[in-house]
PDB file of C-alpha atoms in Angstrom:
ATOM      1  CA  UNK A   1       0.000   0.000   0.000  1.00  0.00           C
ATOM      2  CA  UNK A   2       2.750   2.422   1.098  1.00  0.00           C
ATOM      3  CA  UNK A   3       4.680   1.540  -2.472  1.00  0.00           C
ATOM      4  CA  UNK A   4       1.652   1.771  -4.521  1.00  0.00           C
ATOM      5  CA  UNK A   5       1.212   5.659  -2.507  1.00  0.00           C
ATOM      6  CA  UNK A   6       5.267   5.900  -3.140  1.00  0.00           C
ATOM      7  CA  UNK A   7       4.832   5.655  -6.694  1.00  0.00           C
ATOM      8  CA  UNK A   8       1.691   7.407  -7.238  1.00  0.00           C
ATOM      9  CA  UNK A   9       3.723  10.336  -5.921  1.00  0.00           C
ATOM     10  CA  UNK A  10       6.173   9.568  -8.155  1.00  0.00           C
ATOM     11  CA  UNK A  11       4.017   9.919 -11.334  1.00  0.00           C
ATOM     12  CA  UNK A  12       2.342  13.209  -9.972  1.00  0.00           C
ATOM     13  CA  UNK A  13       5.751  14.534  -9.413  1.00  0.00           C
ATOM     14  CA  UNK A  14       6.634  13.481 -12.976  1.00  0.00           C
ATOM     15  CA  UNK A  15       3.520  14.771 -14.331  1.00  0.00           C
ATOM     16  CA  UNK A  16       3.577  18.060 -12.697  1.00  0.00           C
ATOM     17  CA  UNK A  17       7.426  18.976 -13.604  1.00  0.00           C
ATOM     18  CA  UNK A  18       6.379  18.126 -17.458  1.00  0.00           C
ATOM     19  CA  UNK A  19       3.331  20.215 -17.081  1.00  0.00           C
ATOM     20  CA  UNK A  20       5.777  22.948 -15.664  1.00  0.00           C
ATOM     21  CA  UNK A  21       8.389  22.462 -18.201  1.00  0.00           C
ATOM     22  CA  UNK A  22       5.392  22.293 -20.603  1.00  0.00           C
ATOM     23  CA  UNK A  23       4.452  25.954 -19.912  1.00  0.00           C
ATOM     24  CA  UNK A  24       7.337  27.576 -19.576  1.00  0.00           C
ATOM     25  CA  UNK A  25       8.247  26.567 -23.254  1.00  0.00           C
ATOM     26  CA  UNK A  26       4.531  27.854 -24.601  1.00  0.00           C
ATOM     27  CA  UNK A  27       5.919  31.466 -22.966  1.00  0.00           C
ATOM     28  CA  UNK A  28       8.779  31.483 -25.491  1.00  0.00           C
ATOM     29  CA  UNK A  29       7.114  31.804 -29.427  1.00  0.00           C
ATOM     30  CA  UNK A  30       6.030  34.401 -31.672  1.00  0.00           C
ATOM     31  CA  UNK A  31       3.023  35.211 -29.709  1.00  0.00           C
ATOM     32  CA  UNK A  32       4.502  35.742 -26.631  1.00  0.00           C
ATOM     33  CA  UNK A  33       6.995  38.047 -27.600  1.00  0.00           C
ATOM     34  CA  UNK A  34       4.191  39.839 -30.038  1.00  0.00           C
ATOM     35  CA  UNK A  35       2.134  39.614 -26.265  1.00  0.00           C
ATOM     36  CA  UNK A  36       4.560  41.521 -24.472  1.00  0.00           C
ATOM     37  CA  UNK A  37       5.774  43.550 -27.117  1.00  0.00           C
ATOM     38  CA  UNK A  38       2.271  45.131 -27.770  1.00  0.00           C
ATOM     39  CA  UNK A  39       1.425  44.767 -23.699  1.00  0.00           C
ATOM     40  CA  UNK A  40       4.499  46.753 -23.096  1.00  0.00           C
ATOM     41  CA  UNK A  41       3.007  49.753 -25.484  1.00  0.00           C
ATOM     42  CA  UNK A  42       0.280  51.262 -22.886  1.00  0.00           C
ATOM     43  CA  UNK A  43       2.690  51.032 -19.600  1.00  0.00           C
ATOM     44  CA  UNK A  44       5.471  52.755 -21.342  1.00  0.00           C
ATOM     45  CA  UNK A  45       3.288  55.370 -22.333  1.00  0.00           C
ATOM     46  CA  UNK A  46       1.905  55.832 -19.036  1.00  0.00           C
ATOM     47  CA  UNK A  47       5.540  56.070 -17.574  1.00  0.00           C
ATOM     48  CA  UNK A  48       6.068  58.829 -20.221  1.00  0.00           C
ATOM     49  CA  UNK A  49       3.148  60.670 -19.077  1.00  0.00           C
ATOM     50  CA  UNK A  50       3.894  60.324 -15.273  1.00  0.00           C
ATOM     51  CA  UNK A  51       7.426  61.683 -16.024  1.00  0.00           C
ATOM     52  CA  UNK A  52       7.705  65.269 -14.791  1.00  0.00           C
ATOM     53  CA  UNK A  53      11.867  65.658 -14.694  1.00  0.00           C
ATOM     54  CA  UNK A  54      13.777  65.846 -18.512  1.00  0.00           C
ATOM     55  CA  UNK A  55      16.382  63.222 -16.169  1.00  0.00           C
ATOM     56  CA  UNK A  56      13.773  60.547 -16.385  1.00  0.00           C
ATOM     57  CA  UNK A  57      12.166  60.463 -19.795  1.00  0.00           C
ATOM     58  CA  UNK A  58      14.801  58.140 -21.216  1.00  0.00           C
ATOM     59  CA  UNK A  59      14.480  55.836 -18.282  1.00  0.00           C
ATOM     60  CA  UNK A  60      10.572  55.896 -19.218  1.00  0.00           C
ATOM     61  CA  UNK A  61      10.994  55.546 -22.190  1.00  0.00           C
ATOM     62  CA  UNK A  62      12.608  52.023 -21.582  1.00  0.00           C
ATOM     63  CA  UNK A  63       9.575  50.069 -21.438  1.00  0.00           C
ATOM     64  CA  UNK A  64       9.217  51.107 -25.380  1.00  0.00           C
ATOM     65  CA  UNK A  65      11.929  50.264 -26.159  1.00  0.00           C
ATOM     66  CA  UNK A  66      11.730  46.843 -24.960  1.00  0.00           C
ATOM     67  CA  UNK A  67       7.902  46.285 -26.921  1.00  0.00           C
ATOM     68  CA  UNK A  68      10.188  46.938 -30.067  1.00  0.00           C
ATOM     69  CA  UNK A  69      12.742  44.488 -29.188  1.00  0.00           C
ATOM     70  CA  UNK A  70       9.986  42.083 -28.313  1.00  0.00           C
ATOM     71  CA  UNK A  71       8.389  42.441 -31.623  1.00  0.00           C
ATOM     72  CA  UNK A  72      11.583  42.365 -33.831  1.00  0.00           C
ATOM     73  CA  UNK A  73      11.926  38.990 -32.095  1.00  0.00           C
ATOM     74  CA  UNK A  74       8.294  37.926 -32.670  1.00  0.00           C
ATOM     75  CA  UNK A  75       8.870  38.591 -36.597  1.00  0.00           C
ATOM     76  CA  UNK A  76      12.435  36.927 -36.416  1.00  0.00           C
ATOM     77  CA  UNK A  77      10.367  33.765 -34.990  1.00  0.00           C
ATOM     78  CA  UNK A  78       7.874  33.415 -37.626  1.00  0.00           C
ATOM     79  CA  UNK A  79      10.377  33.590 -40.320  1.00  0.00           C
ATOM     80  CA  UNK A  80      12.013  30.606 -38.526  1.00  0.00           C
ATOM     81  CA  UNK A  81       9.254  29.053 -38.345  1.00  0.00           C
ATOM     82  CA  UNK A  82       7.435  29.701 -41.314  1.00  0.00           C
ATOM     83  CA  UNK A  83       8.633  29.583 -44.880  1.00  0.00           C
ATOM     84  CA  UNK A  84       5.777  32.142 -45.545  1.00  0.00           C
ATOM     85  CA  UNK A  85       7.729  34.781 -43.290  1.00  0.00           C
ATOM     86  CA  UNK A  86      11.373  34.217 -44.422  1.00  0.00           C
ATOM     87  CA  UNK A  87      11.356  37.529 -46.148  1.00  0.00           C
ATOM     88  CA  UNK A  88      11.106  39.280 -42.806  1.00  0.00           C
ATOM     89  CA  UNK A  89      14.660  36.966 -40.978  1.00  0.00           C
ATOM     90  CA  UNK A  90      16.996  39.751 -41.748  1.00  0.00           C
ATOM     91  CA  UNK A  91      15.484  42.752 -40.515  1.00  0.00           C
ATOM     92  CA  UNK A  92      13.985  41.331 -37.943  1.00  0.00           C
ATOM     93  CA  UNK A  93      17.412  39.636 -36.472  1.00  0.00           C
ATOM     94  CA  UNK A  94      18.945  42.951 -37.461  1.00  0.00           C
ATOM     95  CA  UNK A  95      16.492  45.089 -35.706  1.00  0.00           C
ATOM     96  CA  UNK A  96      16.375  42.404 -32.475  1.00  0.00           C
ATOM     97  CA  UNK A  97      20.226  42.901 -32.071  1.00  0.00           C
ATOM     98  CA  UNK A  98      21.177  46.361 -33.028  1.00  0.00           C
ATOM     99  CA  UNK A  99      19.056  47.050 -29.307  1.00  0.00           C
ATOM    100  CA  UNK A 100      20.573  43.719 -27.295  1.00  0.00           C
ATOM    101  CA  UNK A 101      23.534  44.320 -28.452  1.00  0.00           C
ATOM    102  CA  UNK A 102      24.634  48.276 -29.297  1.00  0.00           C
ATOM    103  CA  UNK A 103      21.916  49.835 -27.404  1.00  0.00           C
ATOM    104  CA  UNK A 104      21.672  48.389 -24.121  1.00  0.00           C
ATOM    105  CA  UNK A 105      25.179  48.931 -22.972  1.00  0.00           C
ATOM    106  CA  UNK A 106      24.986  52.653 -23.454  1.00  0.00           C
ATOM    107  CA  UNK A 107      21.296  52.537 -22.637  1.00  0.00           C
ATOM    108  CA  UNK A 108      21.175  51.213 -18.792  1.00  0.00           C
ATOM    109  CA  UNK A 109      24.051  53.475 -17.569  1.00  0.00           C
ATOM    110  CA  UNK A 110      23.144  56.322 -19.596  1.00  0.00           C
ATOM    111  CA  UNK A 111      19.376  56.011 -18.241  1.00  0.00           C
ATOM    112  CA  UNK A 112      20.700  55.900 -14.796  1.00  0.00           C
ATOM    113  CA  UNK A 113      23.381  58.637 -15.288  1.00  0.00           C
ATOM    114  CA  UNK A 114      20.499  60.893 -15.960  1.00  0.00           C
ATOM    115  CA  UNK A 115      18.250  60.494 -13.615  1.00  0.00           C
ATOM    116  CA  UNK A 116      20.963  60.321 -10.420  1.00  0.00           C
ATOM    117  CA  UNK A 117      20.492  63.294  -8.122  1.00  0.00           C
ATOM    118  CA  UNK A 118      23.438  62.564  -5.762  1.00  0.00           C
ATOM    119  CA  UNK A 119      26.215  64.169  -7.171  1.00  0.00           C
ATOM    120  CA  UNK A 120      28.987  62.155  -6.182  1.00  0.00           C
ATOM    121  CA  UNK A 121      27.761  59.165  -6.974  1.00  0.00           C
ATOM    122  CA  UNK A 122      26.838  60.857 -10.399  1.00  0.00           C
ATOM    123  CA  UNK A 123      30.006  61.357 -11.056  1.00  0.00           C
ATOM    124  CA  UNK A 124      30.584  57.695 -10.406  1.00  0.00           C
ATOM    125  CA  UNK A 125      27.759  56.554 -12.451  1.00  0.00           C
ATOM    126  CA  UNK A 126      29.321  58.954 -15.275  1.00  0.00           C
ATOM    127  CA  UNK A 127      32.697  56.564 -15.941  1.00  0.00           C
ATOM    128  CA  UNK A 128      30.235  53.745 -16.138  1.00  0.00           C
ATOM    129  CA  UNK A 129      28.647  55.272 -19.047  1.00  0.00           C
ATOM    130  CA  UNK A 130      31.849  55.629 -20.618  1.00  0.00           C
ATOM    131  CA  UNK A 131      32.675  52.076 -20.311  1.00  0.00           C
ATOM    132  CA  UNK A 132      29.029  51.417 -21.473  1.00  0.00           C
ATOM    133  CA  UNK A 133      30.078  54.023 -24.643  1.00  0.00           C
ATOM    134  CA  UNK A 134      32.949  52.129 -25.779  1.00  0.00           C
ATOM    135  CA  UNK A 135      31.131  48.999 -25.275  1.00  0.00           C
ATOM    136  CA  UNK A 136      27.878  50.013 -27.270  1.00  0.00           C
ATOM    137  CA  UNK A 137      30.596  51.647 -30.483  1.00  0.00           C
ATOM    138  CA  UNK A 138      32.592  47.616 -30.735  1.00  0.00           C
ATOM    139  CA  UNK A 139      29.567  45.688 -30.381  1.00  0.00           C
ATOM    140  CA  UNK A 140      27.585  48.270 -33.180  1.00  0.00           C
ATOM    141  CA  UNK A 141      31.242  48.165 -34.972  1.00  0.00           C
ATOM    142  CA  UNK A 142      30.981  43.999 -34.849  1.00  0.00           C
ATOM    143  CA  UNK A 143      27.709  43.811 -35.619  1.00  0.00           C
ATOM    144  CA  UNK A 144      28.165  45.603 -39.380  1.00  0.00           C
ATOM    145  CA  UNK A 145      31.043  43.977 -39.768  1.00  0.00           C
ATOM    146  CA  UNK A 146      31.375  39.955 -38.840  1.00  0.00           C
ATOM    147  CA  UNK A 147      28.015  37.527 -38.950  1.00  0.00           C
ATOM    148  CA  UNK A 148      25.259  36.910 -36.697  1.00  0.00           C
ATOM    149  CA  UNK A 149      22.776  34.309 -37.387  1.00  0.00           C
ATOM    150  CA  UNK A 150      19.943  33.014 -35.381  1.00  0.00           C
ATOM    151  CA  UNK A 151      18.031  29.651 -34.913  1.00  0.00           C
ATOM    152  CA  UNK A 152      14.639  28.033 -33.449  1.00  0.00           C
ATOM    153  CA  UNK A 153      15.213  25.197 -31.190  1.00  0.00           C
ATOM    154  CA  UNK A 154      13.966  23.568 -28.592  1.00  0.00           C
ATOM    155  CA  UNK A 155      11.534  26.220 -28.560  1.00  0.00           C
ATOM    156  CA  UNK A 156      13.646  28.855 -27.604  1.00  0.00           C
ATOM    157  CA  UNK A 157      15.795  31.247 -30.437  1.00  0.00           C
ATOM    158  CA  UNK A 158      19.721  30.807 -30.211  1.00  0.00           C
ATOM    159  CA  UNK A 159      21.790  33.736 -31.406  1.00  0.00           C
ATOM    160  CA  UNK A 160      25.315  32.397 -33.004  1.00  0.00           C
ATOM    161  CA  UNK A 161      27.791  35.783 -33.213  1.00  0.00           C
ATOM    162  CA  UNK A 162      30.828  35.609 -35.349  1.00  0.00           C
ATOM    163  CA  UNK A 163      32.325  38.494 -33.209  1.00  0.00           C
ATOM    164  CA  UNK A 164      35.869  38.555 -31.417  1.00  0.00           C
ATOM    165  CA  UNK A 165      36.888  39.499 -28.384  1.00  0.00           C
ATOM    166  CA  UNK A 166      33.677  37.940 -27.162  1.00  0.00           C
ATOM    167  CA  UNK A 167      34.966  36.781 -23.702  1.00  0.00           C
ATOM    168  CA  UNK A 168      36.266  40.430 -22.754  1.00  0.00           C
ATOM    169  CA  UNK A 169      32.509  41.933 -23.814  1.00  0.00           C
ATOM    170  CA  UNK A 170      30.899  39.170 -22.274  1.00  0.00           C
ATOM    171  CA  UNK A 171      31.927  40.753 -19.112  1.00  0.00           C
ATOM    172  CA  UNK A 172      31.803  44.076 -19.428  1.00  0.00           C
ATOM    173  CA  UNK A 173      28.954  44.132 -20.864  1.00  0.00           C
ATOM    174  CA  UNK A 174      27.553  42.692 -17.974  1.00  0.00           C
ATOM    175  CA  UNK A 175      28.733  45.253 -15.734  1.00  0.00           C
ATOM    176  CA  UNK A 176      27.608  48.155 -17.764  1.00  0.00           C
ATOM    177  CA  UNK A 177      23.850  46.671 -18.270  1.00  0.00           C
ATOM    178  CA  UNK A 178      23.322  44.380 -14.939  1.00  0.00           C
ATOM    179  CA  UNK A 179      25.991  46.323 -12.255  1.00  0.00           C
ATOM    180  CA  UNK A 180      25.073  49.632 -12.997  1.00  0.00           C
ATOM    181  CA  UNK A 181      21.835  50.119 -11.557  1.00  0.00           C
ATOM    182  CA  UNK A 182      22.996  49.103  -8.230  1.00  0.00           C
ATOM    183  CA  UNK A 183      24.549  52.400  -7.983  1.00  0.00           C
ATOM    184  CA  UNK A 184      21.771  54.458  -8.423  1.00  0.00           C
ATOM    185  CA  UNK A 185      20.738  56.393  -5.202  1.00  0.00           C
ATOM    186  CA  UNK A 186      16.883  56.526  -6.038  1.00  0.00           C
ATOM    187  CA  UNK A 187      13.923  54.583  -4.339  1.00  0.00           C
ATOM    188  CA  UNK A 188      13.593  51.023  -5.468  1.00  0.00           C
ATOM    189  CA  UNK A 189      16.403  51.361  -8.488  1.00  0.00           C
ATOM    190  CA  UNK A 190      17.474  47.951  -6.185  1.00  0.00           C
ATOM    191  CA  UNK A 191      14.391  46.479  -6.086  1.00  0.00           C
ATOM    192  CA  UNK A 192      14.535  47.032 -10.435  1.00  0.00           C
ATOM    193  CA  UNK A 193      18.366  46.040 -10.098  1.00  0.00           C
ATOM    194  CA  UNK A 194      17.967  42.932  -8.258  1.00  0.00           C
ATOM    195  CA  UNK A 195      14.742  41.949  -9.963  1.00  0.00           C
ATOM    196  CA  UNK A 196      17.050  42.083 -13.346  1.00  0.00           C
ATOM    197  CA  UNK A 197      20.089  40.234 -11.809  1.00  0.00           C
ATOM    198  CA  UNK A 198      17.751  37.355 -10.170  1.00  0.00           C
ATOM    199  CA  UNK A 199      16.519  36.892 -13.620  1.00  0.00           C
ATOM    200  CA  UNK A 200      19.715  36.632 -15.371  1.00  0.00           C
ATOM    201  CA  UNK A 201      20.970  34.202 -12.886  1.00  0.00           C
ATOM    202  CA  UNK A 202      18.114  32.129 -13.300  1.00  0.00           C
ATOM    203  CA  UNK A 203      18.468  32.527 -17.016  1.00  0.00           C
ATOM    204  CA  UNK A 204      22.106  31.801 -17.019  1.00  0.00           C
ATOM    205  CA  UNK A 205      21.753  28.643 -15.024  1.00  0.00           C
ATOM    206  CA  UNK A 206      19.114  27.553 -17.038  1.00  0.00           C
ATOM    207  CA  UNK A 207      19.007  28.609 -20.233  1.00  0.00           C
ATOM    208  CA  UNK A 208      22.557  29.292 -21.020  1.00  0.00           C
ATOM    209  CA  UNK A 209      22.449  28.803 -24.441  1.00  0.00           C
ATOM    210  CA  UNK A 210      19.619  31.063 -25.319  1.00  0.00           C
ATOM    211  CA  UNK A 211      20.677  33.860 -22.792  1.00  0.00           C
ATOM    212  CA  UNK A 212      19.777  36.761 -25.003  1.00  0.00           C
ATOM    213  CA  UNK A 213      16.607  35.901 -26.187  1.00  0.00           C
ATOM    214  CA  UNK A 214      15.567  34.379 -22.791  1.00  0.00           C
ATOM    215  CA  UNK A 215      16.818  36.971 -20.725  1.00  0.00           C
ATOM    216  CA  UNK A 216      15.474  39.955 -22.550  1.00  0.00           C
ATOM    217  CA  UNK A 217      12.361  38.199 -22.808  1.00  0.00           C
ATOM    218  CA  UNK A 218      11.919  38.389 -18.476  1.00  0.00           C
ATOM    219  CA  UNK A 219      13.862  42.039 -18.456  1.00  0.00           C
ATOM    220  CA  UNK A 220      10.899  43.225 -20.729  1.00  0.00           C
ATOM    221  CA  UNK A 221       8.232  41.831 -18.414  1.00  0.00           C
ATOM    222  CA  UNK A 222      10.593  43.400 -15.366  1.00  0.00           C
ATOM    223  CA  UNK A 223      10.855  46.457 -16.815  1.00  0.00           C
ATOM    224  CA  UNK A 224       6.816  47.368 -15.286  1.00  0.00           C
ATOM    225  CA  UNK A 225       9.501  48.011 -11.958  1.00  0.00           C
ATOM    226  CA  UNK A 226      10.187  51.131 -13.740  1.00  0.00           C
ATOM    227  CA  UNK A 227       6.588  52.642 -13.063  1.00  0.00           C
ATOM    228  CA  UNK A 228       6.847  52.215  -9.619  1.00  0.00           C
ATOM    229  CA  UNK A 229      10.566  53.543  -9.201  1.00  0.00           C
ATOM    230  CA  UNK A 230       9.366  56.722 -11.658  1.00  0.00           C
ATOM    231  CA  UNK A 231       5.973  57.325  -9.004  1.00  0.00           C
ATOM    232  CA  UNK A 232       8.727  56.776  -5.759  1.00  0.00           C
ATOM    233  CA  UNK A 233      11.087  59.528  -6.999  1.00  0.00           C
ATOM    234  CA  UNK A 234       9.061  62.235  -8.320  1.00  0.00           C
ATOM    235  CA  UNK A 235       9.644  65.037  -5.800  1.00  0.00           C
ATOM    236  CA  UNK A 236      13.152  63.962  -5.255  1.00  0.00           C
ATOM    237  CA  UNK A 237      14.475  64.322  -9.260  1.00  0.00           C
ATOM    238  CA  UNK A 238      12.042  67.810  -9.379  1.00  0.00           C
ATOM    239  CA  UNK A 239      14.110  69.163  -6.642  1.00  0.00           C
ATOM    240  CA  UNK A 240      17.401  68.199  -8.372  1.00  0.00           C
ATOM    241  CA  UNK A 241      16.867  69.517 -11.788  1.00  0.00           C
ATOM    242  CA  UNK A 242      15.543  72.915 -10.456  1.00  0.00           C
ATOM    243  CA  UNK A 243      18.930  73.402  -8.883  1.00  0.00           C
TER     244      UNK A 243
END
C-alpha cells in the first residue's frame, strides 16, 4: 500500500514537472513576444506621461523600447518558423540585435546617469557610461562587420555571433547593463536592479544557451519596476533639476 502511494507520488511529481516544463516553453514563441511587445506599449506610455523631470524620460521611455525588441523577435520567430515569413529573418534579427547588443550597454548606464540626483555618486555613475560608450561603439562596430545568425530550437531562439573578443565583452557588458543600476541612489532602483540580476541568474543557469533571447524576454516583463521607481522619486528628481 505504502509503495503503490510511493509511486503514485512519483508519477504526480513526474507529471507536474512536465506540465511545468510544458508551460514555460509555450511562454517562449512568436506570440509571446508579439504579447509583451504590444502589452508593453500602454505602460510605457503611461511612464512617459507620469514623467515630470527631462532626467527621467529616457528611463521611461525604456519600457518602449523593450515592446520593439519584443516584436523584432516575434517577426524573427515566424520567419524561422514559417517559410511564408522568411522575407522578414533579416530585418527582424537585425532590428532584435542592433538594441541587445549596441543599445543596451549605453542605454542602462546612460538612463541611470540621468536620472541620479546625488552628485557624487553621479560622477561615479558617469565613468560607467563611458565604459558602457565604448562597449555600445565595438559591439555596433561587430555587428556591421562579422556575422550573426539566429536559430529556433527547442523552442527557444539561439543567437550564433561571429564576433571577437567575445569573452572580454561578455563581461563588461555585464557590468555596464546588470551592475550599474545598483549604484543608483533613487527609491527602489534595487528592487529594479535585483529583480534584473535574479533573472539573469536564473536565465544563465538555465538557459545558457539562449541567454539573449531568454533573458530579454523576463527584463521586458521586469521592466513594469520602472513605473513604480518613476511614481517613488518624483519630488526627489524635481528638486534636483531645479537646482
Amino acid at each position: 500500500m505504502i509503495l503503490i502511494q510511493r509511486n503514485d507520488a512519483d508519477d504526480y511529481l513526474k507529471n507536474y514537472q512536465a506540465g511545468l516544463i510544458k508551460t514555460l516553453l509555450m511562454c517562449f514563441s512568436a506570440g509571446a513576444s508579439f504579447a509583451v511587445g504590444a502589452g508593453l506599449l500602454g505602460p510605457g506610455l503611461y511612464a512617459i506621461k507620469r514623467t515630470e523631470s527631462p532626467g527621467m524620460l529616457a528611463f521611461a521611455c525604456t519600457p518602449i523600447v523593450f515592446s520593439f525588441h519584443q516584436i523584432a523577435e516575434g517577426f524573427l520567430w515566424l520567419s524561422l518558423k514559417y517559410p511564408d515569413f522568411a522575407s522578414f529573418y533579416k530585418p527582424a534579427l537585425y532590428g532584435y540585435s542592433f538594441i541587445s547588443q549596441p543599445i543596451w550597454p549605453i542605454w542602462v548606464p546612460l538612463i541611470m546617469w540621468l536620472m541620479e540626483t546625488d552628485k557624487r555618486r553621479k560622477k561615479i555613475l558617469f565613468y560607467f557610461l563611458l565604459l558602457g560608450g565604448a562597449s555600445s561603439l565595438y559591439m555596433f562596430y561587430c555587428l556591421i562587420t562579422h556575422d550573426i545568425s539566429a536559430v529556433a530550437e527547442h523552442h527557444h531562439i539561439r543567437y550564433y555571433r561571429d564576433f571577437p573578443y567575445l569573452n572580454i565583452m561578455r563581461p563588461l557588458n555585464f557590468v555596464t547593463i546588470a551592475v550599474t543600476p545598483f549604484l543608483s541612489t533613487l527609491r527602489h532602483t534595487k528592487l529594479l536592479a535585483g529583480a534584473m540580476m535574479a533573472s539573469l541568474i536564473l536565465t544563465y543557469i538555465f538557459f545558457t544557451d539562449y541567454l539573449i533571447s531568454v533573458w530579454c524576454f523576463f527584463a521586458a516583463i521586469l521592466s513594469l519596476l520602472i513605473i513604480l521607481v518613476i511614481n517613488s522619486n518624483k519630488k526627489s528628481v524635481n528638486k534636483s533639476s531645479l537646482t
